[in-house]
Amino acid sequence: MLIRKMTLKDHAQVLALWRNTKGIGTGDGDNKKEINSYLKRNPGLSFVAVSDKRIIGAVLCGHDGRRGYLHHLAVALDFRSRGIGTSLVNACLSGLNALGIAKCNIFVYKSNISGRKFWKKSGWGIRTDLLVLQKKVS
Ligand SMILES: CC(C)(COP(=O)(O)OP(=O)(O)OC[C@H]1O[C@@H](n2cnc3c(N)ncnc32)[C@H](O)[C@@H]1OP(=O)(O)O)[C@@H](O)C(=O)NCCC(=O)NCCS
């Protein structure tokens, strides 16, 4: 198993993994064009885990100059509980740290109890004072 930087060539496999993973919500923002834009804007911060040429884990990571953001962390069911999720997150956090980004945020579905347990165990705290709001720009 190898952890390496995500490239656009990984898109089809990564999207298939996300779509097959309970707890990950995919949408317009995950098409090839938008992932290309994301990877270009945040070079070297998103990672995949690969076993025998199969992508068995993936995570998107970026920052806005102040704070980092992780999205769509997923590990294939048959590869879970081997530390792969933790390794993917650590790769992202190392990348953010190297860029001087001091804190990282994630968005987790409230209903994703299993995912929430993973983040809690990994030391992530819930910001109970915040809500996530969104508006269409175009
Ligand atoms: C969350 C996820 C990425 C974890 O990947 P993983 O490779 O199994 O995680 P790790 O093996 O690195 O686990 C790290 C620790 O978290 C714990 N953990 C992992 N998943 C857990 C769960 N569902 N419930 C409780 N603890 C969990 C592990 O026991 C491990 O602790 P340990 O080191 O003391 O044994 C994976 O379960 C997954 O893809 N889930 C579905 C998608 C999802 O919810 N992603 C997060 C969306 S924001």
mmCIF file of C-alpha atoms and ligand atoms in Angstrom:
data_model
loop_
_atom_site.group_PDB
_atom_site.id
_atom_site.type_symbol
_atom_site.label_atom_id
_atom_site.label_comp_id
_atom_site.label_asym_id
_atom_site.label_seq_id
_atom_site.Cartn_x
_atom_site.Cartn_y
_atom_site.Cartn_z
ATOM 1 C CA MET A 1 0.000 0.000 0.000
ATOM 2 C CA LEU A 2 1.330 3.368 -1.017
ATOM 3 C CA ILE A 3 0.182 6.891 -0.167
ATOM 4 C CA ARG A 4 0.885 9.377 -2.962
ATOM 5 C CA LYS A 5 -0.301 12.747 -4.188
ATOM 6 C CA MET A 6 -3.598 12.737 -6.088
ATOM 7 C CA THR A 7 -3.470 13.661 -9.772
ATOM 8 C CA LEU A 8 -6.259 14.315 -12.262
ATOM 9 C CA LYS A 9 -5.600 10.879 -13.792
ATOM 10 C CA ASP A 10 -6.967 9.385 -10.567
ATOM 11 C CA HIS A 11 -10.304 11.140 -10.979
ATOM 12 C CA ALA A 12 -12.438 8.257 -12.295
ATOM 13 C CA GLN A 13 -11.276 5.790 -9.633
ATOM 14 C CA VAL A 14 -11.468 8.342 -6.850
ATOM 15 C CA LEU A 15 -14.994 9.412 -7.823
ATOM 16 C CA ALA A 16 -16.082 5.759 -7.952
ATOM 17 C CA LEU A 17 -14.655 5.231 -4.452
ATOM 18 C CA TRP A 18 -16.455 8.318 -3.108
ATOM 19 C CA ARG A 19 -19.724 7.307 -4.734
ATOM 20 C CA ASN A 20 -19.489 3.832 -3.199
ATOM 21 C CA THR A 21 -18.674 5.130 0.277
ATOM 22 C CA LYS A 22 -21.466 5.720 2.777
ATOM 23 C CA GLY A 23 -20.941 9.018 4.561
ATOM 24 C CA ILE A 24 -19.478 10.816 1.521
ATOM 25 C CA GLY A 25 -21.804 13.128 -0.399
ATOM 26 C CA THR A 26 -20.766 13.761 -3.996
ATOM 27 C CA GLY A 27 -22.138 16.412 -6.334
ATOM 28 C CA ASP A 28 -21.323 18.923 -9.080
ATOM 29 C CA GLY A 29 -18.118 19.945 -7.318
ATOM 30 C CA ASP A 30 -16.649 16.498 -7.853
ATOM 31 C CA ASN A 31 -16.693 16.448 -11.648
ATOM 32 C CA LYS A 32 -13.358 16.290 -13.467
ATOM 33 C CA LYS A 33 -13.285 20.010 -14.317
ATOM 34 C CA GLU A 34 -13.831 21.137 -10.747
ATOM 35 C CA ILE A 35 -11.437 18.613 -9.254
ATOM 36 C CA ASN A 36 -8.842 19.778 -11.784
ATOM 37 C CA SER A 37 -9.398 23.331 -10.621
ATOM 38 C CA TYR A 38 -9.154 22.255 -6.960
ATOM 39 C CA LEU A 39 -5.927 20.286 -7.457
ATOM 40 C CA LYS A 40 -4.346 23.168 -9.374
ATOM 41 C CA ARG A 41 -5.312 25.680 -6.703
ATOM 42 C CA ASN A 42 -4.024 23.412 -3.906
ATOM 43 C CA PRO A 43 -1.065 21.576 -5.427
ATOM 44 C CA GLY A 44 0.300 18.537 -3.608
ATOM 45 C CA LEU A 45 -2.169 18.588 -0.712
ATOM 46 C CA SER A 46 -4.632 15.860 -1.782
ATOM 47 C CA PHE A 47 -3.689 12.200 -1.539
ATOM 48 C CA VAL A 48 -4.659 8.699 -2.601
ATOM 49 C CA ALA A 49 -3.822 5.314 -1.094
ATOM 50 C CA VAL A 50 -3.021 2.707 -3.733
ATOM 51 C CA SER A 51 -2.805 -1.078 -3.510
ATOM 52 C CA ASP A 52 -1.976 -3.091 -6.657
ATOM 53 C CA LYS A 53 -2.899 -0.122 -8.879
ATOM 54 C CA ARG A 54 -6.315 0.091 -7.182
ATOM 55 C CA ILE A 55 -7.158 3.340 -5.387
ATOM 56 C CA ILE A 56 -8.373 2.209 -1.975
ATOM 57 C CA GLY A 57 -8.318 5.563 -0.187
ATOM 58 C CA ALA A 58 -8.572 9.243 -1.039
ATOM 59 C CA VAL A 59 -8.804 12.679 0.522
ATOM 60 C CA LEU A 60 -9.034 16.221 -0.805
ATOM 61 C CA CYS A 61 -7.198 18.978 1.022
ATOM 62 C CA GLY A 62 -6.832 22.677 0.378
ATOM 63 C CA HIS A 63 -6.528 26.011 2.153
ATOM 64 C CA ASP A 64 -7.605 29.613 1.802
ATOM 65 C CA GLY A 65 -4.337 31.128 3.029
ATOM 66 C CA ARG A 66 -5.422 31.032 6.682
ATOM 67 C CA ARG A 67 -7.186 27.735 7.364
ATOM 68 C CA GLY A 68 -6.990 24.282 5.834
ATOM 69 C CA TYR A 69 -9.944 22.159 4.746
ATOM 70 C CA LEU A 70 -10.220 18.398 4.321
ATOM 71 C CA HIS A 71 -12.971 16.864 2.217
ATOM 72 C CA HIS A 72 -14.140 13.421 1.172
ATOM 73 C CA LEU A 73 -11.839 11.221 3.245
ATOM 74 C CA ALA A 74 -12.705 7.661 2.221
ATOM 75 C CA VAL A 75 -11.092 4.248 2.623
ATOM 76 C CA ALA A 76 -12.488 1.188 0.804
ATOM 77 C CA LEU A 77 -14.382 -1.149 3.156
ATOM 78 C CA ASP A 78 -11.946 -4.035 2.703
ATOM 79 C CA PHE A 79 -8.983 -1.828 3.686
ATOM 80 C CA ARG A 80 -10.380 -0.140 6.803
ATOM 81 C CA SER A 81 -8.906 -0.240 10.315
ATOM 82 C CA ARG A 82 -5.339 -0.542 9.031
ATOM 83 C CA GLY A 83 -4.348 3.068 9.676
ATOM 84 C CA ILE A 84 -4.876 4.177 6.069
ATOM 85 C CA GLY A 85 -7.409 6.897 6.934
ATOM 86 C CA THR A 86 -5.047 8.249 9.579
ATOM 87 C CA SER A 87 -2.100 8.182 7.138
ATOM 88 C CA LEU A 88 -4.083 10.110 4.516
ATOM 89 C CA VAL A 89 -5.105 12.748 7.070
ATOM 90 C CA ASN A 90 -1.540 13.023 8.391
ATOM 91 C CA ALA A 91 -0.205 13.535 4.863
ATOM 92 C CA CYS A 92 -2.628 16.443 4.432
ATOM 93 C CA LEU A 93 -1.838 17.975 7.821
ATOM 94 C CA SER A 94 1.916 17.747 7.144
ATOM 95 C CA GLY A 95 1.372 19.545 3.845
ATOM 96 C CA LEU A 96 -0.662 22.288 5.513
ATOM 97 C CA ASN A 97 1.871 22.631 8.317
ATOM 98 C CA ALA A 98 4.690 23.027 5.788
ATOM 99 C CA LEU A 99 2.742 25.930 4.282
ATOM 100 C CA GLY A 100 2.290 27.615 7.665
ATOM 101 C CA ILE A 101 -1.427 26.819 7.955
ATOM 102 C CA ALA A 102 -2.106 26.403 11.661
ATOM 103 C CA LYS A 103 -5.633 24.970 11.770
ATOM 104 C CA CYS A 104 -7.749 22.690 9.606
ATOM 105 C CA ASN A 105 -11.537 22.342 9.304
ATOM 106 C CA ILE A 106 -13.712 19.514 8.053
ATOM 107 C CA PHE A 107 -17.378 19.211 7.149
ATOM 108 C CA VAL A 108 -19.046 16.036 8.382
ATOM 109 C CA TYR A 109 -22.663 14.999 7.896
ATOM 110 C CA LYS A 110 -24.348 15.006 11.301
ATOM 111 C CA SER A 111 -25.806 11.620 10.377
ATOM 112 C CA ASN A 112 -22.350 10.117 9.774
ATOM 113 C CA ILE A 113 -21.958 8.630 13.248
ATOM 114 C CA SER A 114 -19.153 6.277 12.205
ATOM 115 C CA GLY A 115 -17.163 9.069 10.551
ATOM 116 C CA ARG A 116 -17.686 11.271 13.602
ATOM 117 C CA LYS A 117 -16.221 8.530 15.816
ATOM 118 C CA PHE A 118 -13.125 8.403 13.609
ATOM 119 C CA TRP A 119 -12.588 12.177 13.832
ATOM 120 C CA LYS A 120 -13.201 12.231 17.573
ATOM 121 C CA LYS A 121 -10.723 9.400 18.114
ATOM 122 C CA SER A 122 -8.224 11.280 15.959
ATOM 123 C CA GLY A 123 -8.451 14.332 18.235
ATOM 124 C CA TRP A 124 -10.699 16.645 16.187
ATOM 125 C CA GLY A 125 -13.013 18.872 18.198
ATOM 126 C CA ILE A 126 -16.558 19.908 17.254
ATOM 127 C CA ARG A 127 -17.197 23.684 16.951
ATOM 128 C CA THR A 128 -20.600 23.777 18.626
ATOM 129 C CA ASP A 129 -20.678 27.590 18.278
ATOM 130 C CA LEU A 130 -20.760 27.497 14.450
ATOM 131 C CA LEU A 131 -23.237 26.630 11.700
ATOM 132 C CA VAL A 132 -22.311 26.057 8.054
ATOM 133 C CA LEU A 133 -24.280 28.348 5.710
ATOM 134 C CA GLN A 134 -24.234 28.362 1.911
ATOM 135 C CA LYS A 135 -25.548 30.455 -0.976
ATOM 136 C CA LYS A 136 -25.435 30.002 -4.738
ATOM 137 C CA VAL A 137 -23.144 32.497 -6.466
ATOM 138 C CA SER A 138 -24.283 31.957 -10.047
HETATM 139 C C1 LIG B 1 -13.478 7.198 8.423
HETATM 140 C C2 LIG B 1 -12.538 6.323 7.596
HETATM 141 C C3 LIG B 1 -11.883 7.150 6.507
HETATM 142 C C4 LIG B 1 -11.471 5.754 8.540
HETATM 143 O O1 LIG B 1 -10.513 5.050 7.744
HETATM 144 P P1 LIG B 1 -9.636 3.875 8.368
HETATM 145 O O2 LIG B 1 -8.523 3.621 7.437
HETATM 146 O O3 LIG B 1 -10.527 2.728 8.703
HETATM 147 O O4 LIG B 1 -9.142 4.562 9.723
HETATM 148 P P2 LIG B 1 -7.877 4.150 10.598
HETATM 149 O O5 LIG B 1 -7.578 2.702 10.400
HETATM 150 O O6 LIG B 1 -6.786 5.107 10.341
HETATM 151 O O7 LIG B 1 -8.476 4.361 12.047
HETATM 152 C C5 LIG B 1 -7.925 5.291 12.967
HETATM 153 C C6 LIG B 1 -8.545 5.112 14.310
HETATM 154 O O8 LIG B 1 -9.925 5.451 14.255
HETATM 155 C C7 LIG B 1 -10.702 4.341 14.671
HETATM 156 N N1 LIG B 1 -11.865 4.273 13.797
HETATM 157 C C8 LIG B 1 -11.871 4.237 12.463
HETATM 158 N N2 LIG B 1 -13.144 4.181 12.003
HETATM 159 C C9 LIG B 1 -13.921 4.137 13.122
HETATM 160 C C10 LIG B 1 -15.299 4.034 13.345
HETATM 161 N N3 LIG B 1 -16.132 3.947 12.332
HETATM 162 N N4 LIG B 1 -15.755 4.034 14.608
HETATM 163 C C11 LIG B 1 -14.909 4.096 15.650
HETATM 164 N N5 LIG B 1 -13.565 4.185 15.516
HETATM 165 C C12 LIG B 1 -13.100 4.206 14.270
HETATM 166 C C13 LIG B 1 -9.816 3.131 14.497
HETATM 167 O O9 LIG B 1 -10.185 2.125 15.416
HETATM 168 C C14 LIG B 1 -8.452 3.666 14.758
HETATM 169 O O10 LIG B 1 -8.155 3.691 16.110
HETATM 170 P P3 LIG B 1 -6.919 2.844 16.644
HETATM 171 O O11 LIG B 1 -5.698 3.412 15.967
HETATM 172 O O12 LIG B 1 -6.937 3.073 18.114
HETATM 173 O O13 LIG B 1 -7.203 1.441 16.243
HETATM 174 C C15 LIG B 1 -13.287 5.127 6.954
HETATM 175 O O14 LIG B 1 -13.964 4.423 7.975
HETATM 176 C C16 LIG B 1 -14.286 5.550 5.908
HETATM 177 O O15 LIG B 1 -13.977 5.634 4.722
HETATM 178 N N6 LIG B 1 -15.535 5.822 6.344
HETATM 179 C C17 LIG B 1 -16.597 6.216 5.437
HETATM 180 C C18 LIG B 1 -16.396 7.617 4.917
HETATM 181 C C19 LIG B 1 -16.380 8.625 6.007
HETATM 182 O O16 LIG B 1 -17.195 8.614 6.931
HETATM 183 N N7 LIG B 1 -15.415 9.544 5.894
HETATM 184 C C20 LIG B 1 -15.333 10.686 6.726
HETATM 185 C C21 LIG B 1 -16.249 11.680 6.117
HETATM 186 S S1 LIG B 1 -16.016 13.286 6.715
#
